[in-house]
């Protein structure tokens, strides 16, 4: 047994001192006890560290990491928007080889690990070769992304995207041919095949990357750099949007997911044009369509869900579905503001995603969820109190409980995300895996914080650089702010960017 002994630990809404997190050899939490009670456990002292549950990034398109810094300008003098950005994104998406997808994904996942994220929901829509023909293994690229997640040591829900068409009465955009599986039978066949292979370790054609990794790693450490822990990878479904998946196809995908107890993620109402196209095709908004066709459930996460009415939010609340907000991407793409206050008032849980990876910092997403509403409403602490906004049960106003706003935002980044993608973890308690990160209490950004104000200091003020250790299933992946395979991943990614853009 290992006992992690930090100066402060955040457990179910309360910061405590003089506590130890005790784990078994499999990396599961056995108990959280007073440090004085430790006996035979191997003790890992973490002086001047705060220990918090690992964060869960519920919405990622890992390959979009290659776009960073390359779309922050107007394209051809026009008014720039989500739609012009999308064309630039497609121009990168159509040029990546399977190995490139692996390298780009590893870079994104590495940055996630460094920022305290221990599980990711990867909304994966690159399926075919650049000319649109399926690979011999139709799941080759999905497996490359899963392998990247495992090699970095993140839990990963591979949410396999269904993409049938460019839109209602719209011809196929040639840049979308890598995504499209126009027949739902083919999609489901490929999905089943992926489900059976991801249960066992993924070995792909680009396994040479692993050999390189092992060489790079073995100079410092004899263990393999892959953190192959149980439940590191699993499959969910992701019908892309009502624009890209017609209703009959959508019903088959969601029917399959319900039968097999898979999580369902879908982009919903990210842009006004998507809503008006849905009204034109079905006479209903996306939320109304999903709700009246009985496609929403506790398994369903609506990503973005920005352009919605109060009436739609009230009916959405009846279904148990949740919302994934991606504030740093939504501000970058000019999407709009998630009405988180209305979702919370209706008892709807919100999780968070870094989405296009302009930044990878889930704490920034957490604070932006609140900050966007402050700018809109000219008020402070908009999301404090009221309703039943999180998956957590029974947070009391105990001594040393942080203010409810910080708890609520941190829950969005942890337990709500875990529920959304079906990950174990999200909170520190017996029976959960030991997935956590630590912060340096002497980092200038949070220096002086006490146990009473630590959580708001972290949520509103801590940068990624204050994160020092990250542990998944009891195994360290980040130590002293450095990932085990960081140099090799960055080097490979630098070479990829040079190849892609120079
Ligand atoms: Zn997305």
Coordinates of C-alpha atoms and ligand atoms in Angstrom, one line a residue:
X1 CA 0.0 0.0 0.0
X2 CA 1.1 3.5 -0.8
X3 CA 0.1 6.6 1.3
X4 CA 0.3 10.0 -0.4
X5 CA 0.7 12.6 2.3
X6 CA 0.2 16.2 1.0
X7 CA -0.1 19.4 3.1
X8 CA -3.7 19.9 1.9
X9 CA -6.1 17.6 0.2
X10 CA -9.5 18.4 -1.4
X11 CA -12.1 15.8 -0.6
X12 CA -15.8 16.1 -1.5
X13 CA -15.9 19.9 -1.3
X14 CA -13.6 20.3 1.7
X15 CA -9.9 21.1 2.0
X16 CA -8.3 19.2 4.8
X17 CA -4.8 19.0 6.3
X18 CA -2.8 16.2 8.0
X19 CA -4.6 13.6 5.8
X20 CA -3.2 10.6 3.8
X21 CA -4.6 9.1 0.6
X22 CA -4.0 5.4 0.9
X23 CA -4.0 3.3 -2.3
X24 CA -3.5 -0.4 -3.1
X25 CA -1.1 -1.9 -5.6
X26 CA -3.7 -1.6 -8.4
X27 CA -4.0 2.1 -7.9
X28 CA -7.4 2.2 -6.2
X29 CA -8.1 4.4 -3.2
X30 CA -8.6 2.3 -0.1
X31 CA -9.1 5.1 2.4
X32 CA -8.4 8.7 3.4
X33 CA -7.1 8.8 7.0
X34 CA -5.3 11.0 9.4
X35 CA -1.6 10.9 8.6
X36 CA -0.9 9.9 12.2
X37 CA -2.8 6.7 11.7
X38 CA -0.4 5.4 9.0
X39 CA 1.4 2.2 10.0
X40 CA 2.9 -0.2 7.4
X41 CA 2.1 1.9 4.3
X42 CA 4.9 3.2 2.1
X43 CA 4.7 6.9 2.7
X44 CA 5.2 9.4 -0.1
X45 CA 5.5 12.8 1.6
X46 CA 4.3 15.8 -0.5
X47 CA 5.4 18.9 1.5
X48 CA 4.0 22.3 0.3
X49 CA 1.6 20.5 -2.0
X50 CA -2.2 20.6 -2.4
X51 CA -3.6 17.3 -3.8
X52 CA -6.9 17.5 -5.8
X53 CA -8.8 14.9 -7.9
X54 CA -7.7 14.7 -11.6
X55 CA -9.7 16.7 -14.0
X56 CA -11.8 15.3 -16.8
X57 CA -11.8 16.9 -20.3
X58 CA -15.1 15.8 -21.7
X59 CA -14.7 17.2 -25.3
X60 CA -11.5 17.1 -27.4
X61 CA -10.5 16.9 -31.1
X62 CA -6.9 16.1 -30.4
X63 CA -5.6 16.5 -34.0
X64 CA -6.7 20.2 -34.0
X65 CA -3.6 20.9 -31.8
X66 CA -1.8 21.3 -35.1
X67 CA -3.8 24.4 -35.9
X68 CA -2.7 26.4 -32.9
X69 CA -1.5 29.9 -33.8
X70 CA -2.4 29.4 -37.5
X71 CA -5.9 30.6 -37.6
X72 CA -5.8 33.8 -35.6
X73 CA -6.3 36.1 -38.6
X74 CA -9.0 36.9 -41.2
X75 CA -9.1 34.6 -44.1
X76 CA -9.0 36.5 -47.4
X77 CA -10.3 39.7 -45.9
X78 CA -13.8 38.4 -45.2
X79 CA -15.6 38.6 -42.0
X80 CA -14.1 35.6 -40.1
X81 CA -16.3 33.2 -38.2
X82 CA -16.7 29.6 -37.1
X83 CA -17.4 28.6 -40.7
X84 CA -14.2 30.2 -42.2
X85 CA -12.2 28.7 -39.3
X86 CA -13.7 25.3 -40.2
X87 CA -12.4 25.5 -43.8
X88 CA -8.8 26.1 -42.4
X89 CA -9.3 23.3 -39.9
X90 CA -10.3 21.0 -42.8
X91 CA -7.2 21.9 -44.8
X92 CA -5.1 20.5 -41.9
X93 CA -7.4 17.5 -41.3
X94 CA -7.0 16.4 -44.9
X95 CA -3.2 16.2 -44.8
X96 CA -2.5 14.1 -41.7
X97 CA -1.1 10.5 -42.0
X98 CA -2.0 7.9 -39.3
X99 CA 1.4 8.5 -37.7
X100 CA 0.7 12.3 -37.8
X101 CA -2.6 11.7 -36.0
X102 CA -0.7 9.8 -33.4
X103 CA 1.9 12.5 -32.9
X104 CA -0.6 15.3 -32.8
X105 CA -2.8 13.4 -30.4
X106 CA 0.1 12.6 -28.1
X107 CA 1.0 16.3 -28.0
X108 CA -2.5 17.4 -27.1
X109 CA -2.8 14.6 -24.5
X110 CA 0.6 15.4 -23.0
X111 CA -0.4 19.0 -22.5
X112 CA -3.6 17.8 -20.9
X113 CA -1.6 15.6 -18.5
X114 CA 0.6 18.6 -17.6
X115 CA -2.5 20.6 -16.8
X116 CA -3.9 18.1 -14.3
X117 CA -6.3 16.3 -16.7
X118 CA -6.4 12.5 -16.1
X119 CA -9.2 11.4 -18.5
X120 CA -10.4 12.7 -21.9
X121 CA -13.5 12.3 -24.1
X122 CA -12.1 12.3 -27.6
X123 CA -14.7 13.2 -30.2
X124 CA -13.0 11.4 -33.1
X125 CA -14.1 12.0 -36.6
X126 CA -11.1 11.3 -38.8
X127 CA -11.8 7.8 -40.2
X128 CA -10.6 7.4 -43.8
X129 CA -7.5 8.1 -45.9
X130 CA -7.2 11.7 -47.2
X131 CA -8.9 10.8 -50.5
X132 CA -11.9 9.4 -48.6
X133 CA -11.2 5.7 -49.1
X134 CA -11.4 3.5 -45.9
X135 CA -8.1 2.1 -44.6
X136 CA -7.8 -1.7 -44.6
X137 CA -8.6 -1.4 -40.9
X138 CA -11.4 1.2 -40.9
X139 CA -10.6 2.0 -37.3
X140 CA -6.9 2.6 -37.9
X141 CA -7.0 6.3 -36.9
X142 CA -9.2 5.8 -33.9
X143 CA -6.7 3.2 -32.7
X144 CA -3.8 5.6 -33.2
X145 CA -5.6 8.2 -31.0
X146 CA -6.3 5.5 -28.3
X147 CA -2.7 4.4 -28.4
X148 CA -1.6 8.1 -28.0
X149 CA -3.8 8.4 -24.9
X150 CA -2.5 5.2 -23.4
X151 CA 1.2 6.1 -24.1
X152 CA 0.7 9.5 -22.4
X153 CA -1.1 7.8 -19.5
X154 CA -4.6 9.3 -19.8
X155 CA -7.9 7.5 -19.6
X156 CA -9.6 7.9 -22.9
X157 CA -13.2 7.5 -24.0
X158 CA -13.0 7.3 -27.8
X159 CA -16.3 8.8 -28.9
X160 CA -16.5 7.5 -32.4
X161 CA -18.2 10.0 -34.7
X162 CA -21.0 9.3 -37.1
X163 CA -20.9 11.7 -40.0
X164 CA -23.3 11.0 -42.8
X165 CA -23.5 14.2 -44.9
X166 CA -22.5 17.8 -45.2
X167 CA -25.9 19.1 -44.3
X168 CA -29.6 19.2 -45.2
X169 CA -29.8 19.5 -49.1
X170 CA -26.1 20.4 -49.3
X171 CA -23.7 18.6 -51.6
X172 CA -20.7 16.8 -50.0
X173 CA -17.8 19.1 -49.2
X174 CA -14.8 17.2 -50.6
X175 CA -12.8 18.2 -47.5
X176 CA -15.3 16.1 -45.4
X177 CA -14.7 12.8 -47.2
X178 CA -12.3 11.6 -44.4
X179 CA -15.3 11.7 -41.9
X180 CA -18.2 10.4 -43.9
X181 CA -19.8 7.0 -43.4
X182 CA -23.0 7.6 -45.3
X183 CA -24.6 4.2 -44.3
X184 CA -25.5 3.7 -40.7
X185 CA -24.9 -0.1 -41.0
X186 CA -21.3 0.5 -41.9
X187 CA -20.9 2.9 -39.1
X188 CA -22.3 0.4 -36.6
X189 CA -20.2 -2.4 -38.0
X190 CA -17.0 -0.4 -37.6
X191 CA -18.1 0.7 -34.1
X192 CA -18.6 -2.9 -33.0
X193 CA -15.2 -3.8 -34.4
X194 CA -13.6 -1.0 -32.5
X195 CA -15.4 -1.9 -29.3
X196 CA -14.1 -5.5 -29.4
X197 CA -10.5 -4.4 -30.2
X198 CA -10.2 -1.6 -27.6
X199 CA -11.0 -4.1 -24.8
X200 CA -7.6 -5.6 -25.5
X201 CA -4.4 -3.5 -25.8
X202 CA -4.3 -1.6 -29.1
X203 CA -1.4 -2.5 -31.4
X204 CA -1.3 -0.6 -34.7
X205 CA 0.7 -0.5 -37.8
X206 CA 2.7 2.5 -36.5
X207 CA 4.0 0.4 -33.5
X208 CA 7.5 1.7 -34.3
X209 CA 6.6 4.8 -32.4
X210 CA 6.4 2.6 -29.3
X211 CA 9.9 1.3 -29.8
X212 CA 11.1 4.9 -30.1
X213 CA 9.3 5.8 -27.0
X214 CA 10.8 2.9 -25.0
X215 CA 14.3 3.9 -26.2
X216 CA 13.7 7.5 -25.2
X217 CA 12.4 6.5 -21.9
X218 CA 14.8 3.8 -20.9
X219 CA 17.7 6.3 -20.5
X220 CA 16.0 7.5 -17.3
X221 CA 13.8 4.7 -16.2
X222 CA 13.6 0.9 -16.7
X223 CA 9.8 0.8 -16.8
X224 CA 7.7 1.1 -20.0
X225 CA 6.6 4.7 -20.6
X226 CA 3.0 3.5 -21.3
X227 CA 0.8 3.6 -18.3
X228 CA -1.4 0.6 -19.1
X229 CA -3.8 0.6 -16.3
X230 CA -7.3 -1.0 -16.3
X231 CA -10.1 1.0 -17.8
X232 CA -7.8 3.3 -19.7
X233 CA -9.8 3.1 -22.9
X234 CA -13.4 2.6 -23.8
X235 CA -15.8 3.5 -26.6
X236 CA -18.8 5.8 -26.9
X237 CA -20.8 7.2 -29.8
X238 CA -20.8 10.7 -31.2
X239 CA -23.3 11.5 -33.9
X240 CA -21.6 14.7 -35.0
X241 CA -24.6 17.0 -35.1
X242 CA -28.2 17.2 -36.5
X243 CA -26.7 18.9 -39.6
X244 CA -24.3 15.9 -40.3
X245 CA -26.6 13.0 -39.3
X246 CA -30.2 12.7 -40.6
X247 CA -32.9 11.6 -38.1
X248 CA -33.2 7.9 -39.2
X249 CA -29.5 7.4 -39.0
X250 CA -29.4 9.2 -35.7
X251 CA -32.1 6.9 -34.2
X252 CA -30.1 3.8 -35.2
X253 CA -26.9 5.1 -33.6
X254 CA -28.6 6.2 -30.4
X255 CA -30.6 3.0 -30.3
X256 CA -27.4 0.9 -30.5
X257 CA -25.8 3.1 -27.8
X258 CA -28.7 2.6 -25.4
X259 CA -28.7 -1.1 -26.0
X260 CA -25.0 -1.4 -25.2
X261 CA -24.9 1.2 -22.4
X262 CA -22.6 3.5 -24.3
X263 CA -22.2 7.3 -23.7
X264 CA -23.6 9.6 -26.4
X265 CA -22.0 12.9 -27.2
X266 CA -23.3 15.3 -29.9
X267 CA -22.6 18.9 -31.0
X268 CA -25.9 20.7 -30.4
X269 CA -26.8 24.4 -31.2
X270 CA -23.2 25.6 -31.4
X271 CA -24.1 28.1 -34.2
X272 CA -27.3 29.9 -35.1
X273 CA -27.0 28.6 -38.7
X274 CA -27.2 25.0 -37.4
X275 CA -30.4 25.8 -35.5
X276 CA -32.1 27.5 -38.5
X277 CA -31.1 24.6 -40.8
X278 CA -32.7 22.1 -38.4
X279 CA -35.9 24.2 -38.2
X280 CA -36.0 24.2 -42.0
X281 CA -35.6 20.4 -42.2
X282 CA -37.7 19.2 -39.3
X283 CA -39.7 22.2 -38.2
X284 CA -38.1 22.0 -34.8
X285 CA -34.9 23.3 -33.1
X286 CA -32.2 20.7 -32.4
X287 CA -33.1 20.4 -28.7
X288 CA -36.8 20.1 -29.6
X289 CA -36.1 17.5 -32.2
X290 CA -33.9 15.4 -29.9
X291 CA -36.4 15.7 -27.1
X292 CA -39.6 15.0 -29.0
X293 CA -37.9 12.0 -30.7
X294 CA -37.0 10.7 -27.2
X295 CA -33.3 10.6 -28.0
X296 CA -32.1 12.4 -24.9
X297 CA -31.3 10.5 -21.7
X298 CA -28.8 10.4 -18.8
X299 CA -26.3 8.9 -21.2
X300 CA -26.5 12.0 -23.5
X301 CA -24.2 15.0 -23.4
X302 CA -25.0 18.0 -25.6
X303 CA -21.8 19.8 -26.5
X304 CA -22.0 23.6 -26.6
X305 CA -25.8 23.9 -26.4
X306 CA -25.5 27.7 -26.7
X307 CA -28.3 28.9 -29.0
X308 CA -31.2 27.5 -27.0
X309 CA -34.4 28.9 -25.5
X310 CA -35.5 28.9 -21.9
X311 CA -38.4 26.6 -22.9
X312 CA -35.9 24.1 -24.5
X313 CA -33.7 24.2 -21.4
X314 CA -36.7 23.3 -19.2
X315 CA -37.7 20.3 -21.4
X316 CA -34.0 19.2 -21.7
X317 CA -33.9 19.1 -17.9
X318 CA -36.6 16.4 -17.8
X319 CA -34.4 14.0 -19.7
X320 CA -31.4 13.8 -17.3
X321 CA -29.0 14.7 -20.2
X322 CA -26.1 17.0 -19.5
X323 CA -24.3 19.8 -21.3
X324 CA -20.6 20.1 -22.1
X325 CA -19.4 23.8 -22.3
X326 CA -16.1 24.6 -24.0
X327 CA -15.7 28.3 -23.1
X328 CA -12.1 28.9 -24.4
X329 CA -13.0 27.4 -27.8
X330 CA -16.4 29.1 -27.8
X331 CA -14.8 32.5 -27.2
X332 CA -12.1 31.8 -29.8
X333 CA -14.6 30.8 -32.5
X334 CA -17.1 33.5 -31.7
X335 CA -19.8 30.8 -30.9
X336 CA -21.5 32.6 -28.1
X337 CA -22.0 32.1 -24.4
X338 CA -23.4 28.9 -22.8
X339 CA -26.3 30.0 -20.6
X340 CA -24.9 28.0 -17.7
X341 CA -27.0 30.0 -15.1
X342 CA -30.2 28.7 -16.8
X343 CA -28.9 25.2 -17.0
X344 CA -28.0 25.2 -13.3
X345 CA -31.3 26.8 -12.4
X346 CA -33.0 23.8 -14.1
X347 CA -30.8 21.3 -12.3
X348 CA -28.8 20.4 -15.4
X349 CA -25.2 19.3 -14.8
X350 CA -22.4 20.9 -16.9
X351 CA -19.0 19.4 -17.8
X352 CA -16.1 21.1 -19.6
X353 CA -14.0 20.5 -22.7
X354 CA -11.0 22.1 -24.3
X355 CA -12.4 21.2 -27.8
X356 CA -10.2 22.9 -30.4
X357 CA -7.1 23.2 -28.1
X358 CA -6.4 26.9 -28.6
X359 CA -5.5 26.5 -25.0
X360 CA -5.4 23.3 -22.9
X361 CA -6.2 24.4 -19.4
X362 CA -9.5 23.1 -17.9
X363 CA -9.3 25.5 -15.0
X364 CA -9.4 28.4 -17.5
X365 CA -12.5 26.8 -19.0
X366 CA -14.0 26.6 -15.5
X367 CA -13.5 30.2 -14.8
X368 CA -14.6 31.3 -18.2
X369 CA -17.9 29.6 -17.7
X370 CA -18.5 32.2 -15.0
X371 CA -16.6 35.1 -16.5
X372 CA -18.5 35.1 -19.8
X373 CA -21.8 35.5 -17.9
X374 CA -20.3 38.3 -15.8
X375 CA -19.5 40.3 -19.0
X376 CA -23.0 39.6 -20.3
X377 CA -24.9 40.4 -17.2
X378 CA -22.6 43.0 -15.6
X379 CA -22.7 41.1 -12.3
X380 CA -20.3 39.0 -10.3
X381 CA -20.6 35.5 -8.9
X382 CA -23.4 34.7 -11.3
X383 CA -23.2 30.9 -10.9
X384 CA -23.1 30.8 -7.1
X385 CA -25.7 28.8 -5.2
X386 CA -29.1 27.5 -6.0
X387 CA -30.4 24.4 -7.8
X388 CA -28.7 21.1 -8.0
X389 CA -26.1 21.7 -10.6
X390 CA -23.6 18.9 -10.1
X391 CA -23.4 15.2 -10.0
X392 CA -22.1 15.5 -6.4
X393 CA -24.5 14.5 -3.6
X394 CA -24.6 16.0 -0.2
X395 CA -22.0 18.7 -0.1
X396 CA -22.7 20.4 3.2
X397 CA -21.8 23.8 4.6
X398 CA -19.1 22.1 6.7
X399 CA -16.3 23.9 8.3
X400 CA -13.6 24.7 5.8
X401 CA -16.0 24.2 2.9
X402 CA -14.9 26.6 0.1
X403 CA -17.5 29.0 -1.4
X404 CA -20.1 27.2 -3.4
X405 CA -19.1 29.0 -6.7
X406 CA -15.6 27.5 -6.7
X407 CA -16.9 24.1 -5.7
X408 CA -19.5 24.2 -8.5
X409 CA -17.0 25.2 -11.2
X410 CA -14.5 22.6 -10.0
X411 CA -17.2 19.9 -10.1
X412 CA -17.7 20.8 -13.7
X413 CA -14.1 20.1 -14.4
X414 CA -14.1 16.8 -12.4
X415 CA -17.1 14.7 -11.3
X416 CA -19.4 16.0 -14.0
X417 CA -16.9 15.2 -16.7
X418 CA -16.4 11.7 -15.3
X419 CA -20.1 11.0 -15.5
X420 CA -20.4 12.5 -19.0
X421 CA -17.7 10.2 -20.5
X422 CA -18.2 7.2 -18.2
X423 CA -14.8 7.5 -16.6
X424 CA -14.0 6.2 -13.1
X425 CA -12.8 8.9 -10.8
X426 CA -13.5 12.6 -10.6
X427 CA -13.4 12.6 -6.8
X428 CA -11.2 11.3 -4.1
X429 CA -12.9 8.5 -2.2
X430 CA -12.5 4.9 -1.3
X431 CA -13.2 2.6 -4.3
X432 CA -12.2 5.2 -6.9
X433 CA -9.0 5.1 -8.8
X434 CA -6.1 7.2 -7.5
X435 CA -6.3 9.8 -10.2
X436 CA -5.1 13.2 -8.9
X437 CA -2.8 16.1 -9.4
X438 CA -0.8 18.3 -7.0
X439 CA -0.2 22.1 -6.9
X440 CA 2.8 23.9 -5.5
X441 CA 1.5 25.9 -2.5
X442 CA 4.5 28.2 -2.9
X443 CA 3.8 29.0 -6.6
X444 CA 3.4 32.8 -6.8
X445 CA 0.0 32.5 -8.3
X446 CA -1.5 30.8 -5.2
X447 CA 1.0 31.6 -2.5
X448 CA -0.7 32.6 0.8
X449 CA -3.8 30.6 0.1
X450 CA -5.2 28.9 3.2
X451 CA -7.3 25.8 3.4
X452 CA -10.4 28.0 3.4
X453 CA -9.6 29.9 0.2
X454 CA -7.4 27.3 -1.6
X455 CA -10.1 26.1 -4.0
X456 CA -11.2 29.6 -5.3
X457 CA -7.5 30.5 -5.6
X458 CA -7.0 27.4 -7.7
X459 CA -10.1 27.8 -9.8
X460 CA -9.7 31.5 -10.5
X461 CA -5.9 32.1 -10.4
X462 CA -3.8 28.9 -10.8
X463 CA -2.0 28.5 -14.1
X464 CA -0.9 25.1 -15.5
X465 CA 2.7 25.8 -14.4
X466 CA 1.6 25.5 -10.7
X467 CA 0.8 21.8 -11.3
X468 CA 3.6 19.6 -10.2
X469 CA 2.6 15.9 -10.0
X470 CA -0.1 14.0 -11.9
X471 CA -1.0 10.4 -11.0
X472 CA -3.3 8.0 -12.8
X473 CA -4.3 4.8 -11.2
X474 CA -1.6 5.4 -8.6
X475 CA 1.1 5.7 -11.3
X476 CA 2.9 9.1 -11.7
X477 CA 2.9 10.4 -15.2
X478 CA 4.0 13.9 -14.4
X479 CA 6.7 14.6 -11.8
X480 CA 8.0 18.1 -10.8
X481 CA 5.9 19.6 -13.7
X482 CA 7.6 17.4 -16.3
X483 CA 5.9 14.4 -18.1
X484 CA 7.8 11.2 -18.3
X485 CA 8.0 11.3 -22.1
X486 CA 7.7 15.0 -22.6
X487 CA 10.9 15.6 -24.6
X488 CA 10.3 12.9 -27.1
X489 CA 6.6 13.9 -27.7
X490 CA 7.5 17.6 -28.2
X491 CA 10.4 16.7 -30.5
X492 CA 8.1 14.6 -32.7
X493 CA 5.4 17.2 -32.7
X494 CA 7.9 20.0 -33.8
X495 CA 8.9 17.8 -36.7
X496 CA 5.3 17.2 -37.6
X497 CA 4.5 21.0 -37.6
X498 CA 7.5 21.7 -39.8
X499 CA 6.4 19.1 -42.3
X500 CA 2.8 20.3 -42.3
X501 CA 3.3 24.0 -42.5
X502 CA 6.8 24.9 -43.9
Ligands
LIG1 ZN1 -16.3 19.8 -31.0

